[in-house]
Amino acid sequence: MADRKIRVIQTSQGSSDRLTEKAPLYFRKDEKGVENQLINVYDDVEYQEILGFGGAITEASAVTAAKLGEANRNKILDAYFDTEEGIGYTVVRTHINSCDFSLGNYAYVEEEDPTLSNFDIGRDKEHLIPYIQQAKKRAGDNFVLYASPWSPPKWMKTNGQMNNGGSLKPEYRETWARYYAKFIEAYTAEGLPIWGLTVQNEAKAAQKWDSCIYTAEEERDFVRDYLGPVLEKSGMSDVRLMIWDHNKERVYDRAKTAFEDALASKYIWGIGFHWYSGDHFEALSVVHDRFPDKKLIFTEGCHEGGVQLGSWKSGERYAHDIMGNLNNWMSGWTDWNIVLDEQGGPNHVENFCDAPIIADTTTDSLTFQSSYYYIGHFSKYIRPGAVRVGSSKYTEHLQTTAFKNTDGTIAVVVLNRSDEAIPYIVRNREEIAETVVEAHSIQTLLFPAL
C-alpha cells in the first residue's frame, strides 16, 4: 500500500497549539532496522476494551451553567460532548442526594419515612436533570450515565447528619437499597436510564461534607444481602454496580474482600477509583490479574485548591494519570465537575476545586484550562469500543499508550512533561516515522492499521 499517513494532533505549552492538527508524518520501511529512540506499537497484542471518557455533571456545574447566557451554556456542552467540535465525552457521573458540589445538603426523602412514599427528585429537575439531558442528546447512542451517593438521608445515619461521615444504620439497609431503585426509576422516567451505580462515594472518608463510612466488609455485605437482591427483584440486574469509589492505594484490598465472596461478587460489575492518594498504577494491574472479569473505572479526579487559571501542571497531571491507568487495565474514565464558577464552586463547605472549563458568571465568559485539551487527546481519539494494544518506549522521560479503534484507526498518545524536546521514532509493522515532541507537550498520532 502507499505510505501510511500519520495525523499529528498537538497541545504544547510553548506555542498556541491546543488540540491542533500539525503537518502529517508518513511511514516508511524500516530498511536499516532502527534500534534507538523507538516507540513501538504492537497492534496485534490486545488488552482491555474502552467504555468511554467523560465527566461529572453536578448541581454546581448545572447551576453555574444556568448563570451564563445561552451561547456559553451550549458552548460548554458542545465542547465536551460533540464529537466533531468538542472532545467527544460519552460518560456522565452524577450524584444521588447532595454532594459537596451542591448548593447545600438535600435528600429525596428529607424526613423519616421507611416506606419512601415521599421520594421526590424535584430539586434535581430544576437544573441538574435538564443539563444532563442536553449532554445525552449531544453524546448520542454511546451515552452512559452512572450515579453515586455521597450520603443517605440524615435520618438513616448513625450521626444524624449527612456531613462528617457517620454510617448507615443497620435497620435502614433494606430501605437504603430500595432508595437506589427509586432513584433509577425516577431518572429513567426523565429519559435518563441509569447505566451504573457506585455503592458509595469515598467509602473510607469522613469528610466535612456529605459522606458515609463503610468498611470493606460492610460494603460487601450491603451489596450481597440488600442492594444486589433489591435491584434484581426490581428488574434492574442490568445496572452495573461498582464498589469502593475511592483512592487507588487500597483498591486491591477492597476488591479482594468483595470479590472473594461469590454471593457478593455476582452482583458487582467492577471497582471505581480516584487519584487523590497518588499514582498506584500497579495496584490496578494487581486487581485485574487477580480478578480479570471485573472492570476498573476511574470515577473521579480534579485539581484541588480552587481555580488555578492558566496552570499547565493540571493538564500534565491529568495526562500522566490517565496514561498510567490505561496501561494498567482501566476501562473507563470520568473527570469531576465539567464546569465550575470563578471561585471553583459553588460548594456548600468551601471545598473549592479547579475544572477543565471555568465560567466567570460575572462576565459570562469561559476559560478553557490546559486540562481540557490534555483530556481531549484521549477522549476525542480513543473512542468507545477501542482496544488497548501493546506498546513500548525508549525513555522514561516519555509516557505513551496505544489503542486500536473500531474503525481500524490506531491512536498513540505521547506525553512529554520534561523541559526538553524529545525525539522519537514511531514503529509499527516494520515501518517507521521520525518526529519530535516538544517540552511540556502532548501529541496524539492517528494512522490506519495494516
Short mmCIF file of C-alpha atoms in Angstrom, two decimals:
data_model
loop_
_atom_site.label_atom_id
_atom_site.label_comp_id
_atom_site.label_asym_id
_atom_site.label_seq_id
_atom_site.Cartn_x
_atom_site.Cartn_y
_atom_site.Cartn_z
CA MET A 1 0.00 0.00 0.00
CA ALA A 2 1.01 3.65 -0.32
CA ASP A 3 2.96 5.20 2.53
CA ARG A 4 0.67 5.32 5.52
CA LYS A 5 -0.22 8.82 6.62
CA ILE A 6 0.03 9.72 10.31
CA ARG A 7 -2.14 12.56 11.55
CA VAL A 8 -0.45 14.51 14.35
CA ILE A 9 -2.55 16.37 16.94
CA GLN A 10 -0.63 18.53 19.40
CA THR A 11 -1.08 20.63 22.52
CA SER A 12 2.02 22.48 23.67
CA GLN A 13 2.80 24.96 26.42
CA GLY A 14 5.42 26.65 24.26
CA SER A 15 3.05 27.52 21.42
CA SER A 16 -0.58 28.27 20.66
CA ASP A 17 -1.21 24.62 19.78
CA ARG A 18 -4.34 23.37 21.54
CA LEU A 19 -5.54 20.09 20.04
CA THR A 20 -4.03 21.50 16.84
CA GLU A 21 -3.52 19.31 13.78
CA LYS A 22 0.06 19.61 12.56
CA ALA A 23 1.73 18.59 9.31
CA PRO A 24 1.31 14.83 8.82
CA LEU A 25 4.04 12.21 9.03
CA TYR A 26 4.41 9.22 6.72
CA PHE A 27 5.60 5.73 7.50
CA ARG A 28 8.48 4.25 5.51
CA LYS A 29 10.05 0.80 5.52
CA ASP A 30 12.46 0.19 8.40
CA GLU A 31 15.16 -0.99 5.99
CA LYS A 32 18.12 -0.46 8.36
CA GLY A 33 16.48 -1.97 11.44
CA VAL A 34 16.50 1.13 13.64
CA GLU A 35 17.25 0.37 17.30
CA ASN A 36 17.31 3.71 19.09
CA GLN A 37 14.68 6.33 20.04
CA LEU A 38 11.82 3.96 19.29
CA ILE A 39 8.21 3.95 20.36
CA ASN A 40 6.94 0.54 19.28
CA VAL A 41 3.26 -0.17 18.61
CA TYR A 42 2.24 -3.84 18.65
CA ASP A 43 -1.31 -3.69 17.36
CA ASP A 44 -1.66 -7.47 17.23
CA VAL A 45 -1.44 -7.64 21.05
CA GLU A 46 -4.73 -6.60 22.63
CA TYR A 47 -5.78 -5.77 26.18
CA GLN A 48 -8.92 -4.09 27.57
CA GLU A 49 -11.82 -2.51 25.69
CA ILE A 50 -12.69 1.12 26.41
CA LEU A 51 -16.14 2.11 27.67
CA GLY A 52 -15.54 5.83 27.18
CA PHE A 53 -14.39 9.09 28.75
CA GLY A 54 -16.47 11.73 30.48
CA GLY A 55 -17.07 14.00 33.44
CA ALA A 56 -19.46 14.72 36.28
CA ILE A 57 -22.49 16.93 35.96
CA THR A 58 -23.22 18.08 39.50
CA GLU A 59 -25.69 20.61 40.82
CA ALA A 60 -22.74 23.04 40.99
CA SER A 61 -21.94 22.52 37.30
CA ALA A 62 -25.58 22.83 36.24
CA VAL A 63 -26.24 25.94 38.35
CA THR A 64 -23.03 27.57 37.13
CA ALA A 65 -24.04 26.96 33.53
CA ALA A 66 -27.53 28.32 34.22
CA LYS A 67 -25.99 31.65 35.29
CA LEU A 68 -24.47 32.08 31.83
CA GLY A 69 -26.06 33.18 28.61
CA GLU A 70 -27.49 30.53 26.30
CA ALA A 71 -24.47 30.70 23.98
CA ASN A 72 -21.99 29.75 26.69
CA ARG A 73 -24.31 27.18 28.26
CA ASN A 74 -24.35 25.42 24.91
CA LYS A 75 -20.65 26.01 24.29
CA ILE A 76 -19.75 24.01 27.41
CA LEU A 77 -21.86 21.04 26.33
CA ASP A 78 -20.62 21.18 22.74
CA ALA A 79 -17.01 21.45 23.92
CA TYR A 80 -17.37 18.24 25.89
CA PHE A 81 -19.98 16.07 24.18
CA ASP A 82 -19.82 16.94 20.48
CA THR A 83 -17.54 14.50 18.66
CA GLU A 84 -16.54 16.99 15.95
CA GLU A 85 -16.48 20.39 17.66
CA GLY A 86 -15.65 19.04 21.11
CA ILE A 87 -13.68 16.25 22.75
CA GLY A 88 -16.27 13.51 22.44
CA TYR A 89 -17.32 12.72 26.00
CA THR A 90 -19.82 9.86 26.26
CA VAL A 91 -19.87 9.24 30.03
CA VAL A 92 -21.52 11.29 32.79
CA ARG A 93 -21.40 10.75 36.53
CA THR A 94 -23.91 12.43 38.81
CA HIS A 95 -24.88 12.30 42.48
CA ILE A 96 -27.73 10.64 44.39
CA ASN A 97 -28.88 13.19 47.00
CA SER A 98 -26.48 16.08 47.55
CA CYS A 99 -22.69 16.14 47.37
CA ASP A 100 -20.18 18.82 48.32
CA PHE A 101 -20.69 20.36 44.88
CA SER A 102 -24.35 21.00 45.62
CA LEU A 103 -25.69 24.28 46.98
CA GLY A 104 -26.48 22.57 50.28
CA ASN A 105 -27.43 19.26 51.85
CA TYR A 106 -30.58 17.69 50.44
CA ALA A 107 -32.18 14.26 50.13
CA TYR A 108 -35.07 12.90 48.10
CA VAL A 109 -36.78 11.87 51.35
CA GLU A 110 -35.98 14.52 53.96
CA GLU A 111 -37.99 13.25 56.94
CA GLU A 112 -38.02 9.74 58.34
CA ASP A 113 -40.12 7.60 56.02
CA PRO A 114 -39.04 3.93 55.67
CA THR A 115 -41.76 3.42 53.04
CA LEU A 116 -40.11 6.10 50.82
CA SER A 117 -43.60 7.22 49.84
CA ASN A 118 -42.40 10.84 49.79
CA PHE A 119 -39.47 10.18 47.42
CA ASP A 120 -39.09 13.29 45.26
CA ILE A 121 -36.34 14.33 42.80
CA GLY A 122 -37.95 17.73 42.27
CA ARG A 123 -34.80 19.63 43.17
CA ASP A 124 -32.79 17.76 40.54
CA LYS A 125 -35.36 18.75 37.92
CA GLU A 126 -34.54 22.44 38.35
CA HIS A 127 -31.05 22.49 36.85
CA LEU A 128 -29.30 19.13 37.12
CA ILE A 129 -31.54 16.86 35.07
CA PRO A 130 -32.08 19.33 32.19
CA TYR A 131 -28.32 19.78 31.77
CA ILE A 132 -27.70 16.02 31.78
CA GLN A 133 -30.48 15.61 29.22
CA GLN A 134 -28.76 18.10 26.94
CA ALA A 135 -25.45 16.27 27.32
CA LYS A 136 -27.14 12.98 26.44
CA LYS A 137 -28.63 14.48 23.30
CA ARG A 138 -25.20 15.58 22.10
CA ALA A 139 -23.38 12.37 23.03
CA GLY A 140 -25.80 10.16 21.11
CA ASP A 141 -26.02 6.39 21.24
CA ASN A 142 -22.82 5.88 23.23
CA PHE A 143 -24.08 7.92 26.19
CA VAL A 144 -23.52 6.34 29.61
CA LEU A 145 -24.90 7.76 32.89
CA TYR A 146 -23.94 6.46 36.29
CA ALA A 147 -24.65 7.79 39.77
CA SER A 148 -23.02 7.82 43.20
CA PRO A 149 -24.42 8.62 46.64
CA TRP A 150 -22.33 10.79 48.97
CA SER A 151 -24.66 10.16 51.90
CA PRO A 152 -28.01 8.60 52.74
CA PRO A 153 -30.60 10.98 54.24
CA LYS A 154 -29.63 12.12 57.74
CA TRP A 155 -32.36 10.03 59.35
CA MET A 156 -30.69 6.86 58.06
CA LYS A 157 -27.29 7.83 59.52
CA THR A 158 -25.65 6.95 62.84
CA ASN A 159 -24.51 10.55 63.32
CA GLY A 160 -27.90 12.09 62.40
CA GLN A 161 -26.47 14.27 59.63
CA MET A 162 -25.38 13.95 56.01
CA ASN A 163 -21.97 15.53 56.64
CA ASN A 164 -18.97 14.39 58.71
CA GLY A 165 -19.03 10.69 57.97
CA GLY A 166 -21.17 8.51 60.15
CA SER A 167 -22.51 5.26 58.74
CA LEU A 168 -25.74 3.67 57.60
CA LYS A 169 -27.90 2.45 60.47
CA PRO A 170 -28.30 -1.34 60.17
CA GLU A 171 -32.08 -1.11 60.38
CA TYR A 172 -32.15 1.04 57.21
CA ARG A 173 -30.04 -1.16 54.94
CA GLU A 174 -33.04 -2.54 53.06
CA THR A 175 -34.67 0.90 52.89
CA TRP A 176 -31.48 2.45 51.52
CA ALA A 177 -31.25 -0.31 48.90
CA ARG A 178 -34.80 0.46 47.77
CA TYR A 179 -33.80 4.15 47.62
CA TYR A 180 -31.36 3.37 44.78
CA ALA A 181 -34.11 1.58 42.90
CA LYS A 182 -36.42 4.58 43.40
CA PHE A 183 -33.70 6.83 42.04
CA ILE A 184 -33.24 4.66 38.95
CA GLU A 185 -36.99 4.64 38.32
CA ALA A 186 -37.25 8.42 38.73
CA TYR A 187 -34.34 9.23 36.42
CA THR A 188 -35.47 6.70 33.82
CA ALA A 189 -38.85 8.46 33.79
CA GLU A 190 -36.96 11.65 32.85
CA GLY A 191 -35.40 9.94 29.85
CA LEU A 192 -32.14 9.24 31.68
CA PRO A 193 -31.64 5.49 32.11
CA ILE A 194 -29.03 4.71 34.75
CA TRP A 195 -26.24 2.56 33.29
CA GLY A 196 -24.47 2.03 36.60
CA LEU A 197 -24.13 2.84 40.29
CA THR A 198 -21.27 3.12 42.70
CA VAL A 199 -22.28 1.93 46.15
CA GLN A 200 -20.78 4.91 47.98
CA ASN A 201 -18.52 7.82 47.09
CA GLU A 202 -15.25 7.65 49.04
CA ALA A 203 -16.34 4.90 51.39
CA LYS A 204 -13.37 5.42 53.72
CA ALA A 205 -13.51 9.23 54.16
CA ALA A 206 -15.33 11.08 56.94
CA GLN A 207 -15.44 14.39 55.09
CA LYS A 208 -16.82 17.65 56.44
CA TRP A 209 -19.30 17.44 53.58
CA ASP A 210 -21.77 14.70 52.59
CA SER A 211 -20.10 11.38 53.44
CA CYS A 212 -20.75 7.91 54.80
CA ILE A 213 -18.30 5.27 56.00
CA TYR A 214 -18.36 1.60 55.02
CA THR A 215 -15.72 -0.92 55.98
CA ALA A 216 -14.85 -3.33 53.19
CA GLU A 217 -16.94 -5.98 54.90
CA GLU A 218 -19.91 -3.65 55.40
CA GLU A 219 -19.91 -2.65 51.74
CA ARG A 220 -19.64 -6.29 50.64
CA ASP A 221 -22.48 -7.36 52.91
CA PHE A 222 -24.69 -4.44 51.89
CA VAL A 223 -24.33 -5.39 48.23
CA ARG A 224 -24.71 -9.11 48.84
CA ASP A 225 -27.67 -9.01 51.22
CA TYR A 226 -29.55 -5.85 50.24
CA LEU A 227 -28.60 -3.77 47.20
CA GLY A 228 -27.94 -6.63 44.79
CA PRO A 229 -31.11 -8.56 45.65
CA VAL A 230 -33.28 -5.39 45.63
CA LEU A 231 -32.07 -4.39 42.17
CA GLU A 232 -32.56 -7.95 40.96
CA LYS A 233 -36.09 -8.09 42.36
CA SER A 234 -36.83 -4.70 40.77
CA GLY A 235 -35.79 -5.90 37.31
CA MET A 236 -32.62 -3.80 37.41
CA SER A 237 -29.98 -6.53 37.21
CA ASP A 238 -28.51 -4.83 34.14
CA VAL A 239 -27.42 -1.83 36.24
CA ARG A 240 -23.67 -2.17 36.78
CA LEU A 241 -22.61 -2.00 40.41
CA MET A 242 -19.17 -0.65 41.32
CA ILE A 243 -17.65 -0.76 44.78
CA TRP A 244 -15.05 1.40 46.60
CA ASP A 245 -15.14 4.63 44.50
CA HIS A 246 -12.12 5.92 46.41
CA ASN A 247 -8.34 6.16 46.13
CA LYS A 248 -6.06 3.62 44.50
CA GLU A 249 -3.83 2.78 47.46
CA ARG A 250 -6.48 0.34 48.79
CA VAL A 251 -8.15 -0.68 45.56
CA TYR A 252 -6.86 -4.26 45.80
CA ASP A 253 -7.80 -4.66 49.47
CA ARG A 254 -11.39 -3.62 48.79
CA ALA A 255 -11.60 -5.73 45.64
CA LYS A 256 -10.31 -8.81 47.47
CA THR A 257 -12.86 -8.51 50.28
CA ALA A 258 -15.81 -8.16 47.92
CA PHE A 259 -14.83 -10.37 45.00
CA GLU A 260 -13.73 -13.38 47.04
CA ASP A 261 -17.30 -13.63 48.32
CA ALA A 262 -19.08 -15.42 45.48
CA LEU A 263 -22.54 -14.28 46.53
CA ALA A 264 -21.50 -10.62 46.67
CA SER A 265 -19.28 -10.81 43.60
CA LYS A 266 -22.08 -11.96 41.31
CA TYR A 267 -23.75 -8.57 41.74
CA ILE A 268 -20.60 -6.46 41.24
CA TRP A 269 -19.50 -5.40 37.76
CA GLY A 270 -16.34 -3.59 38.76
CA ILE A 271 -14.49 -1.23 41.04
CA GLY A 272 -14.21 2.55 40.90
CA PHE A 273 -11.18 4.57 41.96
CA HIS A 274 -9.89 8.14 42.43
CA TRP A 275 -6.39 9.64 42.22
CA TYR A 276 -6.01 11.68 45.42
CA SER A 277 -3.55 9.35 47.17
CA GLY A 278 -1.04 9.15 44.31
CA ASP A 279 -0.31 7.00 41.27
CA HIS A 280 -0.54 3.38 42.49
CA PHE A 281 -0.96 2.30 38.86
CA GLU A 282 0.41 -1.15 39.61
CA ALA A 283 -2.42 -1.73 42.09
CA LEU A 284 -4.84 -1.69 39.17
CA SER A 285 -2.94 -4.47 37.43
CA VAL A 286 -2.91 -6.45 40.66
CA VAL A 287 -6.72 -6.22 40.76
CA HIS A 288 -7.01 -7.18 37.11
CA ASP A 289 -4.60 -10.09 37.40
CA ARG A 290 -6.43 -11.46 40.45
CA PHE A 291 -9.97 -10.73 39.20
CA PRO A 292 -9.77 -10.46 35.38
CA ASP A 293 -13.54 -10.47 34.89
CA LYS A 294 -14.01 -7.24 36.89
CA LYS A 295 -13.81 -3.78 35.30
CA LEU A 296 -11.67 -0.91 36.55
CA ILE A 297 -13.21 2.57 36.21
CA PHE A 298 -11.72 5.92 37.16
CA THR A 299 -14.69 7.65 38.79
CA GLU A 300 -13.24 10.96 39.99
CA GLY A 301 -10.25 13.26 39.96
CA CYS A 302 -9.72 17.01 39.99
CA HIS A 303 -7.04 19.61 40.62
CA GLU A 304 -7.64 20.62 44.24
CA GLY A 305 -7.23 24.00 45.91
CA GLY A 306 -9.54 26.22 43.90
CA VAL A 307 -9.20 27.74 40.45
CA GLN A 308 -5.69 27.94 39.01
CA LEU A 309 -6.15 29.80 35.76
CA GLY A 310 -3.50 29.03 33.18
CA SER A 311 -1.91 26.18 35.14
CA TRP A 312 -0.07 23.78 32.85
CA LYS A 313 0.54 21.35 35.69
CA SER A 314 -3.14 20.40 35.81
CA GLY A 315 -3.13 19.22 32.20
CA GLU A 316 0.06 17.24 32.67
CA ARG A 317 -1.29 15.71 35.87
CA TYR A 318 -4.41 14.55 34.06
CA ALA A 319 -2.48 13.03 31.16
CA HIS A 320 0.05 11.30 33.43
CA ASP A 321 -2.72 9.70 35.47
CA ILE A 322 -4.89 8.74 32.51
CA MET A 323 -1.95 7.03 30.81
CA GLY A 324 -0.85 5.19 33.92
CA ASN A 325 -4.38 3.96 34.50
CA LEU A 326 -4.95 2.95 30.88
CA ASN A 327 -1.72 0.98 30.77
CA ASN A 328 -2.90 -0.92 33.85
CA TRP A 329 -6.32 -2.07 32.63
CA MET A 330 -8.61 0.92 33.23
CA SER A 331 -11.71 0.61 31.01
CA GLY A 332 -13.43 3.96 31.57
CA TRP A 333 -12.57 7.42 32.85
CA THR A 334 -14.64 10.19 34.45
CA ASP A 335 -13.42 13.63 35.44
CA TRP A 336 -15.02 15.52 38.34
CA ASN A 337 -17.08 18.69 37.62
CA ILE A 338 -17.26 19.58 33.93
CA VAL A 339 -17.52 23.28 34.77
CA LEU A 340 -17.18 25.42 37.91
CA ASP A 341 -17.50 29.14 38.59
CA GLU A 342 -14.74 31.71 39.04
CA GLN A 343 -14.25 30.62 42.67
CA GLY A 344 -14.12 26.92 41.94
CA GLY A 345 -17.62 26.27 43.20
CA PRO A 346 -20.33 26.62 44.21
CA ASN A 347 -19.55 24.28 47.08
CA HIS A 348 -21.55 24.30 50.32
CA VAL A 349 -18.49 23.65 52.53
CA GLU A 350 -15.98 25.76 50.55
CA ASN A 351 -14.14 22.74 49.18
CA PHE A 352 -13.28 24.71 46.05
CA CYS A 353 -11.57 22.94 43.16
CA ASP A 354 -10.42 23.54 39.61
CA ALA A 355 -12.17 22.26 36.48
CA PRO A 356 -11.20 21.97 32.80
CA ILE A 357 -13.64 24.77 31.98
CA ILE A 358 -14.02 27.72 34.35
CA ALA A 359 -17.01 30.02 33.92
CA ASP A 360 -16.89 33.62 35.11
CA THR A 361 -20.52 34.15 36.00
CA THR A 362 -19.99 37.90 36.47
CA THR A 363 -18.76 38.47 32.91
CA ASP A 364 -20.45 35.49 31.18
CA SER A 365 -17.13 34.19 29.89
CA LEU A 366 -15.34 30.83 29.74
CA THR A 367 -11.71 29.85 30.27
CA PHE A 368 -10.52 26.55 28.86
CA GLN A 369 -7.76 25.17 31.06
CA SER A 370 -4.83 23.03 29.92
CA SER A 371 -6.60 20.00 31.42
CA TYR A 372 -9.42 20.34 28.88
CA TYR A 373 -7.00 19.97 25.97
CA TYR A 374 -4.93 17.24 27.57
CA ILE A 375 -8.04 15.15 28.30
CA GLY A 376 -9.13 15.69 24.71
CA HIS A 377 -6.01 13.92 23.43
CA PHE A 378 -7.57 10.75 24.84
CA SER A 379 -11.34 11.23 24.77
CA LYS A 380 -11.57 12.62 21.23
CA TYR A 381 -9.41 9.96 19.60
CA ILE A 382 -9.77 6.83 21.75
CA ARG A 383 -13.41 6.06 21.14
CA PRO A 384 -15.87 3.71 22.88
CA GLY A 385 -15.08 0.16 21.84
CA ALA A 386 -11.39 0.87 21.23
CA VAL A 387 -8.97 -1.77 22.49
CA ARG A 388 -5.61 -1.05 24.07
CA VAL A 389 -2.73 -2.56 22.14
CA GLY A 390 0.86 -3.26 23.05
CA SER A 391 3.47 -0.52 23.04
CA SER A 392 6.93 0.26 24.39
CA LYS A 393 9.10 3.37 24.67
CA TYR A 394 12.81 4.00 24.80
CA THR A 395 12.97 6.55 27.61
CA GLU A 396 11.42 7.20 30.99
CA HIS A 397 11.08 10.85 30.00
CA LEU A 398 8.12 9.97 27.77
CA GLN A 399 4.81 8.34 28.59
CA THR A 400 2.90 6.51 25.89
CA THR A 401 -0.23 4.46 25.36
CA ALA A 402 -1.76 2.98 22.21
CA PHE A 403 -5.24 1.92 21.11
CA LYS A 404 -7.00 0.47 18.09
CA ASN A 405 -10.41 1.98 17.37
CA THR A 406 -13.31 0.05 15.92
CA ASP A 407 -12.76 1.77 12.55
CA GLY A 408 -9.22 0.36 12.36
CA THR A 409 -7.51 3.61 13.29
CA ILE A 410 -4.61 3.31 15.71
CA ALA A 411 -4.26 6.14 18.24
CA VAL A 412 -0.94 6.61 20.01
CA VAL A 413 -0.64 9.27 22.73
CA VAL A 414 2.82 10.62 23.61
CA LEU A 415 3.38 12.82 26.68
CA ASN A 416 6.50 14.89 27.41
CA ARG A 417 6.45 16.53 30.86
CA SER A 418 10.14 17.44 30.72
CA ASP A 419 11.83 20.78 29.99
CA GLU A 420 13.49 19.46 26.82
CA ALA A 421 12.24 18.46 23.39
CA ILE A 422 12.49 14.68 22.93
CA PRO A 423 12.93 12.99 19.53
CA TYR A 424 11.33 9.64 18.85
CA ILE A 425 10.65 7.20 16.04
CA VAL A 426 7.24 5.56 15.98
CA ARG A 427 7.47 1.99 14.68
CA ASN A 428 4.63 -0.30 13.63
CA ARG A 429 4.73 -3.46 11.49
CA GLU A 430 8.32 -2.85 10.37
CA GLU A 431 7.55 0.72 9.32
CA ILE A 432 8.90 3.85 10.98
CA ALA A 433 8.39 7.62 11.10
CA GLU A 434 10.62 10.13 12.86
CA THR A 435 9.42 13.17 14.82
CA VAL A 436 9.88 15.24 17.97
CA VAL A 437 7.61 16.06 20.91
CA GLU A 438 8.41 19.48 22.33
CA ALA A 439 8.91 20.21 26.03
CA HIS A 440 5.69 20.19 28.08
CA SER A 441 3.63 18.91 25.17
CA ILE A 442 1.29 16.07 24.31
CA GLN A 443 0.66 14.50 20.91
CA THR A 444 -1.87 12.05 19.54
CA LEU A 445 -0.81 10.16 16.42
CA LEU A 446 -3.54 8.63 14.27
CA PHE A 447 -2.89 6.15 11.49
CA PRO A 448 -4.58 3.18 9.78
CA ALA A 449 -3.68 -0.33 10.89
CA LEU A 450 -2.11 -2.57 8.27
#
